[in-house]
mmCIF file of C-alpha atoms in Angstrom:
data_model
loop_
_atom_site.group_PDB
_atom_site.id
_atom_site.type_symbol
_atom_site.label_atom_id
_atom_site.label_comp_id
_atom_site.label_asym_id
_atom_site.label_seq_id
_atom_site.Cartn_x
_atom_site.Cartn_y
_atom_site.Cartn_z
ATOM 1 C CA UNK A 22 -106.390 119.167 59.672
ATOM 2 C CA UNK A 23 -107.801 118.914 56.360
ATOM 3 C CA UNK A 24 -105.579 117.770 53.664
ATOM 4 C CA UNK A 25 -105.638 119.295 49.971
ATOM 5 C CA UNK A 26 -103.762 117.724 46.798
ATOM 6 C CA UNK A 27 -103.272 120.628 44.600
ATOM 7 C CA UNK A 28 -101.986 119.542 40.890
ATOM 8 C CA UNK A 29 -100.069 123.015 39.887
ATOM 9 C CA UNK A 30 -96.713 123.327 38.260
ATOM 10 C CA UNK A 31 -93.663 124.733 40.182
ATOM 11 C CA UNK A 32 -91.483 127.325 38.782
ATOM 12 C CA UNK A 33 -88.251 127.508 40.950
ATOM 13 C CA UNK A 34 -88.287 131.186 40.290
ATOM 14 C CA UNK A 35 -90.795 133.453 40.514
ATOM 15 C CA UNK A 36 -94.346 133.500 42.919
ATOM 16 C CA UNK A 37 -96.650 131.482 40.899
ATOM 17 C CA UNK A 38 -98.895 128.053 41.384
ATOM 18 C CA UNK A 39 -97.096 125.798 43.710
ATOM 19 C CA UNK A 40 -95.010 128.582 44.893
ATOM 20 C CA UNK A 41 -97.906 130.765 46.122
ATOM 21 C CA UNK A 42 -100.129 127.934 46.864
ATOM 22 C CA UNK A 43 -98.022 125.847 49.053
ATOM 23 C CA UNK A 44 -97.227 128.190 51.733
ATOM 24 C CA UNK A 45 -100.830 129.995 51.293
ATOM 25 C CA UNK A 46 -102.331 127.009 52.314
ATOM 26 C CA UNK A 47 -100.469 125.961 54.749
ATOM 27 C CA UNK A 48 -100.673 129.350 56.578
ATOM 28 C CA UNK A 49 -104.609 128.829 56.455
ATOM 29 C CA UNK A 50 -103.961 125.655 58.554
ATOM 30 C CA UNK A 51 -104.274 122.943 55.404
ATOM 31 C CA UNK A 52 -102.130 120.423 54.875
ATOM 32 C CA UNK A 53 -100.966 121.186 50.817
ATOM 33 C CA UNK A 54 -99.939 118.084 49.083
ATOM 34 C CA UNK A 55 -98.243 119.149 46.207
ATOM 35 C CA UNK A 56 -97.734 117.349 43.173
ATOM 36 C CA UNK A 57 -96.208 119.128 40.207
ATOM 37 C CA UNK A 58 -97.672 119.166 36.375
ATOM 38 C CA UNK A 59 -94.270 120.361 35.232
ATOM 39 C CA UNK A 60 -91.402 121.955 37.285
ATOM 40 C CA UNK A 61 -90.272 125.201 35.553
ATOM 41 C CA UNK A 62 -87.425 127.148 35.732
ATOM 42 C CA UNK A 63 -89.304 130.002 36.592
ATOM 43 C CA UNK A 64 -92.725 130.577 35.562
ATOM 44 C CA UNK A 65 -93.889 132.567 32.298
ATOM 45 C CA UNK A 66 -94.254 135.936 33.044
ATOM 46 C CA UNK A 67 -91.288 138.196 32.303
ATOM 47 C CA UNK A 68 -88.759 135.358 31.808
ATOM 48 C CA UNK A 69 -87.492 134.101 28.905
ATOM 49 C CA UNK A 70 -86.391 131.177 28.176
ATOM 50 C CA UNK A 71 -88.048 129.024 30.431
ATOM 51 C CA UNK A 72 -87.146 125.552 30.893
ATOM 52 C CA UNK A 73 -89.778 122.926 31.226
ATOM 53 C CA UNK A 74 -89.495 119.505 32.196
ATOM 54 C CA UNK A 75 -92.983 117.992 31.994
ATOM 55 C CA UNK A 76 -94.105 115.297 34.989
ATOM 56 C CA UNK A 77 -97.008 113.376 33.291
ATOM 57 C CA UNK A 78 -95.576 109.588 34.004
ATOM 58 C CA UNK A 79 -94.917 111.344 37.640
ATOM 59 C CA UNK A 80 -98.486 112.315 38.205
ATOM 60 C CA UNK A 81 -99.701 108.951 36.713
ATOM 61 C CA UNK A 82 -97.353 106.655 39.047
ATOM 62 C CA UNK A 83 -98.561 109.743 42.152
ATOM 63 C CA UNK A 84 -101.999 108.657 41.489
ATOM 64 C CA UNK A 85 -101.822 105.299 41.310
ATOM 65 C CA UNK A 86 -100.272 104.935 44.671
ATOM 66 C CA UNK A 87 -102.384 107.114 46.265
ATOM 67 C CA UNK A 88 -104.965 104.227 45.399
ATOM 68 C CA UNK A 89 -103.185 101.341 46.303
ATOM 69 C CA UNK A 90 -102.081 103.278 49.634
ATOM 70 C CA UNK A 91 -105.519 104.614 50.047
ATOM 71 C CA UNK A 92 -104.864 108.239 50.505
ATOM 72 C CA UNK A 93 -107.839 110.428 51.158
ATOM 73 C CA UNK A 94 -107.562 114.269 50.051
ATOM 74 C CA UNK A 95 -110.750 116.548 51.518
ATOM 75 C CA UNK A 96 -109.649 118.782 48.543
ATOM 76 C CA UNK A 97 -108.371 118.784 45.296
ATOM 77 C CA UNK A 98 -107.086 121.592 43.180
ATOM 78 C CA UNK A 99 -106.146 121.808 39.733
ATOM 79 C CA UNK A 100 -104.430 124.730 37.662
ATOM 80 C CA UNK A 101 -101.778 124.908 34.901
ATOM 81 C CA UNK A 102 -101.618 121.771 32.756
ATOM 82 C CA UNK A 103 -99.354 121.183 30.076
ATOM 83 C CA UNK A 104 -101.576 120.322 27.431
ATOM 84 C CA UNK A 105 -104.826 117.978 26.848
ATOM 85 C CA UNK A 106 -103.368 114.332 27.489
ATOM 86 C CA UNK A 107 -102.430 115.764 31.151
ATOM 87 C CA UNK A 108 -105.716 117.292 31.276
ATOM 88 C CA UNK A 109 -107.376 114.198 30.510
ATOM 89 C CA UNK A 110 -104.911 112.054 33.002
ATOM 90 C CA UNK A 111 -106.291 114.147 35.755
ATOM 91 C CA UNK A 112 -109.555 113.948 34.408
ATOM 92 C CA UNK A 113 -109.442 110.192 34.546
ATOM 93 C CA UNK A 114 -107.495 110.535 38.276
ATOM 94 C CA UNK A 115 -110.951 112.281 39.589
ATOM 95 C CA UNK A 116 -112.674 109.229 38.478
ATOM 96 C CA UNK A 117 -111.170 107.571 41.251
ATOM 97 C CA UNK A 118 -109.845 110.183 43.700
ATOM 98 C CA UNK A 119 -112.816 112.158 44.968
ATOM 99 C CA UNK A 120 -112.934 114.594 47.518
ATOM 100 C CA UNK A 121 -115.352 117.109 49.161
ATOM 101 C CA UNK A 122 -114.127 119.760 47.199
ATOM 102 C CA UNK A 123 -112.705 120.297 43.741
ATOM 103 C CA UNK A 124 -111.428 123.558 42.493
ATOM 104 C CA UNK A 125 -110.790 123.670 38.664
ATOM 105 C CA UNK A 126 -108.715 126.985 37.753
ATOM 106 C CA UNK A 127 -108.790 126.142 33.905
ATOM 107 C CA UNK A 128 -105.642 127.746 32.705
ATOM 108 C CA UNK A 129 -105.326 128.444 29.207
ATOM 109 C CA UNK A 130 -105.335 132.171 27.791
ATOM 110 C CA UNK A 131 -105.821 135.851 29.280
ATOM 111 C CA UNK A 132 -106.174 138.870 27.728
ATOM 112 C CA UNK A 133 -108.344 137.501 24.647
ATOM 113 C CA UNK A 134 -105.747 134.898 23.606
ATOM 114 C CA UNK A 135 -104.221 130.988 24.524
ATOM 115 C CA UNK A 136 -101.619 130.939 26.295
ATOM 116 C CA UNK A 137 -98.153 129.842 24.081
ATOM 117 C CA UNK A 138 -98.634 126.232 23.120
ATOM 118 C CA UNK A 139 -102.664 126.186 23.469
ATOM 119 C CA UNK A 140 -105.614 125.750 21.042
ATOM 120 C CA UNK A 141 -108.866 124.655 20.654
ATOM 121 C CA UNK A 142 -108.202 120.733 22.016
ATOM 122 C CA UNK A 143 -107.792 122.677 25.500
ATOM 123 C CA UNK A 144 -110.342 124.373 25.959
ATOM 124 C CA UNK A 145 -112.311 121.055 24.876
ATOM 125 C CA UNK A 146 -109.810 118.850 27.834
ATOM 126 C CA UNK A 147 -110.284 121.534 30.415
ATOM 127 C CA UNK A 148 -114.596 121.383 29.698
ATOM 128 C CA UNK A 149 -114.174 117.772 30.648
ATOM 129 C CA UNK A 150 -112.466 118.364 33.833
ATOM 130 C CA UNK A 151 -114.944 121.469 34.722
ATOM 131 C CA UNK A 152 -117.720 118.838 34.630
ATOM 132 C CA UNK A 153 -115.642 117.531 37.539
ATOM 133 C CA UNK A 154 -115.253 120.639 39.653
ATOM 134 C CA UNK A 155 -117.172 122.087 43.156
ATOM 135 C CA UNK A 156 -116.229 124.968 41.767
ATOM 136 C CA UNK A 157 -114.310 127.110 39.046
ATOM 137 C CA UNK A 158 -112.234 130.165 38.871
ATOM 138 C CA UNK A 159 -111.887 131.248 34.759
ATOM 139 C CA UNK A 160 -110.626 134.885 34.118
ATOM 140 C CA UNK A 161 -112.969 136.887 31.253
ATOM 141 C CA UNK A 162 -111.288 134.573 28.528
ATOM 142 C CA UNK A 163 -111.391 131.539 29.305
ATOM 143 C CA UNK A 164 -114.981 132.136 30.687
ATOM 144 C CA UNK A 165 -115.079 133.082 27.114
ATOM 145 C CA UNK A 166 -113.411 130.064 25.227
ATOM 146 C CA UNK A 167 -115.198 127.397 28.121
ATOM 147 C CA UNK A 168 -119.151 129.008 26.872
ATOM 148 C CA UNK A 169 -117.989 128.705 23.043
ATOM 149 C CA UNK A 170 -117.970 132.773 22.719
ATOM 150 C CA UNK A 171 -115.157 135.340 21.163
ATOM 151 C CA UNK A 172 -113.718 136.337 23.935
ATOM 152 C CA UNK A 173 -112.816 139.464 21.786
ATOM 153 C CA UNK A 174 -116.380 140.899 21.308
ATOM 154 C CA UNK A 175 -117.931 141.048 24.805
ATOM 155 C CA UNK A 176 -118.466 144.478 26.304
ATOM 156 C CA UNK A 177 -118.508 143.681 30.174
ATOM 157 C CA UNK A 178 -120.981 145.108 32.700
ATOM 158 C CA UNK A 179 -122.664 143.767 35.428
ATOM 159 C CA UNK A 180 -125.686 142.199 33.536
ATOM 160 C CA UNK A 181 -123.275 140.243 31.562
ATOM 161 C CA UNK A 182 -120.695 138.863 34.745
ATOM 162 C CA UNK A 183 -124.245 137.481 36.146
ATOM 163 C CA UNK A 184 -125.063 136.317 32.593
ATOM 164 C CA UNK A 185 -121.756 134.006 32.036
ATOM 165 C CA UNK A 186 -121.669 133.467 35.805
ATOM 166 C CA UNK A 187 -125.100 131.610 35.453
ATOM 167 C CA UNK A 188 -124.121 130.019 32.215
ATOM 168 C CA UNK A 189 -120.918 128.663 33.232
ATOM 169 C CA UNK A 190 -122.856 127.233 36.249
ATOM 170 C CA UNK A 191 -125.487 125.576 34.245
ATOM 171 C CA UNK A 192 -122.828 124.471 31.900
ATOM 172 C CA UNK A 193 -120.724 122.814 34.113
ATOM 173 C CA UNK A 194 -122.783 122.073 37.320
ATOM 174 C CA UNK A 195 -120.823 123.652 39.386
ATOM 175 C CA UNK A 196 -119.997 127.109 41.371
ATOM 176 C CA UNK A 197 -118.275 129.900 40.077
ATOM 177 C CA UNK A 198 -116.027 132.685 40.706
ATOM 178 C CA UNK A 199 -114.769 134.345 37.496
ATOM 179 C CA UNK A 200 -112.355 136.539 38.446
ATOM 180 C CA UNK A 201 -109.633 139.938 37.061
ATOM 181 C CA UNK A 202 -113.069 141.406 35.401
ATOM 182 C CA UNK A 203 -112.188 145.105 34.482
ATOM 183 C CA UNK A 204 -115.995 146.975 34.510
ATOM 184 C CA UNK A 205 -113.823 150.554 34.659
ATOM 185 C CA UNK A 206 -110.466 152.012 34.524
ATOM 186 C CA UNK A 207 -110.274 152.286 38.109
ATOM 187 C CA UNK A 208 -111.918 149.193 39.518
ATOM 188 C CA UNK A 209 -111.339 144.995 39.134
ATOM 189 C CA UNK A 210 -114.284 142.270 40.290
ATOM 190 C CA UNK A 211 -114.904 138.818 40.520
ATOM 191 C CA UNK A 212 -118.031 137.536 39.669
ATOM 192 C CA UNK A 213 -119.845 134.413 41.467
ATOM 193 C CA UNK A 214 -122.667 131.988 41.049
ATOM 194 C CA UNK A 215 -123.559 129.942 44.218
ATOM 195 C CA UNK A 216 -125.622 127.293 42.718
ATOM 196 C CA UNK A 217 -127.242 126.017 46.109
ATOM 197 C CA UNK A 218 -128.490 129.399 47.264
ATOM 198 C CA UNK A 219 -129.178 130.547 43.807
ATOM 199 C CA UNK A 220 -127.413 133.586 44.408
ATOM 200 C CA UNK A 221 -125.290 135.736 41.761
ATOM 201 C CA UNK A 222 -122.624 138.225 43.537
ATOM 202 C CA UNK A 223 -119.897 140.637 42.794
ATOM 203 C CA UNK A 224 -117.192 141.791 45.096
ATOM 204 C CA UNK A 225 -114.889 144.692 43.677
ATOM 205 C CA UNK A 226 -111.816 146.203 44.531
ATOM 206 C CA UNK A 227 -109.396 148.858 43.200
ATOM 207 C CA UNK A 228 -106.956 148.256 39.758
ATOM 208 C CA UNK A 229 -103.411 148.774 40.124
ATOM 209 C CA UNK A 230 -101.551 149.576 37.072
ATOM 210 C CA UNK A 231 -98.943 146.755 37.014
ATOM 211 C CA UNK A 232 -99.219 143.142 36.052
ATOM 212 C CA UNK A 233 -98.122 140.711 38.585
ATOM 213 C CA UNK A 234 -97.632 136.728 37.554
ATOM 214 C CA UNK A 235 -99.654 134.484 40.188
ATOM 215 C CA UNK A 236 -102.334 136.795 41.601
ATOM 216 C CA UNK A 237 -104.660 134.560 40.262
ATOM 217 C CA UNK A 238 -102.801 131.345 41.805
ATOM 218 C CA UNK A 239 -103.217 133.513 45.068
ATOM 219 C CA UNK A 240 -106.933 134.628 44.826
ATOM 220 C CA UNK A 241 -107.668 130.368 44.551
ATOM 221 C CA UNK A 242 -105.500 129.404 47.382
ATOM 222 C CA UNK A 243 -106.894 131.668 49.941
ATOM 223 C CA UNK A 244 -110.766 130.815 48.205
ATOM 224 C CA UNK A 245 -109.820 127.185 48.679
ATOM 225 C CA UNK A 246 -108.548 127.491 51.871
ATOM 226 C CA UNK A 247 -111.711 129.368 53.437
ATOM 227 C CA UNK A 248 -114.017 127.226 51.913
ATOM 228 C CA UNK A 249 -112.326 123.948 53.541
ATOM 229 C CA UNK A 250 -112.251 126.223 56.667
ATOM 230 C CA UNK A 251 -116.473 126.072 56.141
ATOM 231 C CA UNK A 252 -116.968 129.757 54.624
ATOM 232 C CA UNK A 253 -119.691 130.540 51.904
ATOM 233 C CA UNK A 254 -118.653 130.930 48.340
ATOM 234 C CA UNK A 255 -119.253 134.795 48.959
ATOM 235 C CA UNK A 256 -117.257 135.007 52.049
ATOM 236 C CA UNK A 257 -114.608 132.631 50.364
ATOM 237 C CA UNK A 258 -114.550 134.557 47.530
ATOM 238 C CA UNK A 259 -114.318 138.092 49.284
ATOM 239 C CA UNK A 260 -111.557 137.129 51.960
ATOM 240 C CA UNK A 261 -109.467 135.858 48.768
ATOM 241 C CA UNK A 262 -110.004 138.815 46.929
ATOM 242 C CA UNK A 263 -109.390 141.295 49.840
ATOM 243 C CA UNK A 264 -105.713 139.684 50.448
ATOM 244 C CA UNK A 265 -104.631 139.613 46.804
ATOM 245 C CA UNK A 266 -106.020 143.414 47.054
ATOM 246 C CA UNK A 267 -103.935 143.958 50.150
ATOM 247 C CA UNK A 268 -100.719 142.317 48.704
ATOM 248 C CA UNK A 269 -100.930 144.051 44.887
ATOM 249 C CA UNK A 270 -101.180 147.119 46.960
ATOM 250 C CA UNK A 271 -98.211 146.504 48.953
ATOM 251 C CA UNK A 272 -95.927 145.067 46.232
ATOM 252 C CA UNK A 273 -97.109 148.151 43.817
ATOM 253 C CA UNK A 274 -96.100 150.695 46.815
ATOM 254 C CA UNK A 275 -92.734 149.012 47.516
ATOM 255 C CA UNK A 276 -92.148 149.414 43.879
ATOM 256 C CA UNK A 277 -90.964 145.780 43.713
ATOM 257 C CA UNK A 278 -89.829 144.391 39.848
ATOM 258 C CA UNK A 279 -93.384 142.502 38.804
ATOM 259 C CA UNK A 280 -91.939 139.432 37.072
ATOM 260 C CA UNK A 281 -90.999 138.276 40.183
ATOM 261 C CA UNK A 282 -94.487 137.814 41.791
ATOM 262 C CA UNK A 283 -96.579 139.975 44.352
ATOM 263 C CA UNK A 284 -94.144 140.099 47.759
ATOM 264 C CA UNK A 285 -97.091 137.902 50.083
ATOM 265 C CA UNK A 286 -94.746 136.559 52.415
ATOM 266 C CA UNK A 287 -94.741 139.246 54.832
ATOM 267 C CA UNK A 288 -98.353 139.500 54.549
ATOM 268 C CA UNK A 289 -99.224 136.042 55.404
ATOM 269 C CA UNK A 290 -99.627 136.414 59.261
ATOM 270 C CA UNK A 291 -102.938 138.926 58.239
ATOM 271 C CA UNK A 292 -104.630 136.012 56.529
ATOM 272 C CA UNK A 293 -105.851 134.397 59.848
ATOM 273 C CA UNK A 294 -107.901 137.814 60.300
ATOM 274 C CA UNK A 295 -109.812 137.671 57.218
ATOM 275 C CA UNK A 296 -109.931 133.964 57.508
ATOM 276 C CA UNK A 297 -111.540 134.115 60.373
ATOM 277 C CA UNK A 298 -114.475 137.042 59.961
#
């Protein structure tokens, strides 16, 4: 069984990052070794306040006995990071802890703006740990903010997802899959670069009127867990984005309240399908 470490906070409420990814995972038949940036009272989306209790000195004391114990991880995944210094702890972690596969989700804005408590010194701490990655999985802003660009002034279509897909890969030497890319009203894709094939893709599927926190925690679980399981970046990319499609779907249809996450949990015995063609 192939063992991942995925470095995600936890909100105790809500279906986001550790939340999602954890039982994602496992259901894809990876062992998910979780170790928590911060553990949140829930996560951001729709709840207010949210406490945060930070787990930097955690992480640091995690890593160094993974060393001394020699623990081996065939994957590692990154996501939500609390700001540069823990950015640049895992940074430094990677120098020592490497693994077949790295997946960098560089979380630090959406919707042409940081997220609340990020600036420039981000997007500068999560370039450094893209250099690092296998491969990447930046919404349109942050794809933005990681190529130096306003990520106010771009007017998507399909010439420009290849465009950024290429530069990012160049950039960072790595793969991509830039994903929640909104090319019309009524349709969402994800972009990819697969840098050893040379091969620029685009998978769509249908918007759904509703925001939902930790889609995009979803969408990199289930690509993470079909690449361990040997897929292509394509086929990766397209069974991750067909089961958060499936899920929004649902959850929209049930008419379930969306700060509370996309309902997945009854969905997770379809994953093996689409994992497995």
């Amino acid at each position: 069984m192939k063992r991942a470490l995925c470095i995600h906070d936890l909100p105790t409420v809500g279906r986001a990052s550790l939340a999602v990814i954890l039982p994602v995972l496992s259901t894809a038949g990876v062992q998910c070794c979780a170790l928590p940036t911060a553990v949140l009272s829930s996560h951001f989306g729709g709840f207010a306040p949210v406490q945060v209790q930070q787990m930097s000195d955690q992480m640091a004391r995690s890593f160094a006995a993974y060393e001394k114990q020699k623990i081996c991880f065939d994957a590692i995944s990154t996501g939500y990071l609390t700001g540069p210094e823990q950015a640049a702890l895992v940074c430094s972690a990677l120098e020592k802890h490497t693994a077949e596969l790295i997946v960098v989700d560089p979380v630090m804005a959406d919707h042409g703006k940081f997220y609340h408590g990020f600036d420039a010194g981000m997007v500068a701490a999560l370039s450094a740990l893209c250099q690092k990655a296998d491969v990447i999985t930046p919404n349109p802003t942050e794809t933005a903010l990681l190529l130096g660009q306003d990520p106010l002034t771009a007017c998507w279509n399909e010439q420009l997802l290849e465009n950024r897909c290429r530069q990012l890969a160049e950039t960072f030497g790595c793969d991509v899959v830039l994903t929640g890319c909104r090319l019309a009203e009524d349709h969402v894709v994800c972009g990819g670069f697969d840098r050893k094939a040379n091969n620029f893709f685009m998978l769509e599927c249908d918007y759904v009127n509703a925001q939902y926190p930790g889609t995009g925690d979803l969408f990199t679980a289930v690509l993470t867990g079909a690449l361990l399981r040997g897929k292509t970046l394509k086929a990766a990319a397209n069974a991750a984005l067909c089961f958060t499609q499936r899920v929004v779907h649902t959850t929209f249809a049930a008419g379930c309240e969306p700060r509370f996450g996309v309902e997945f949990e009854p969905l997770l015995g379809t994953l093996e399908d689409l994992l497995c063609h």
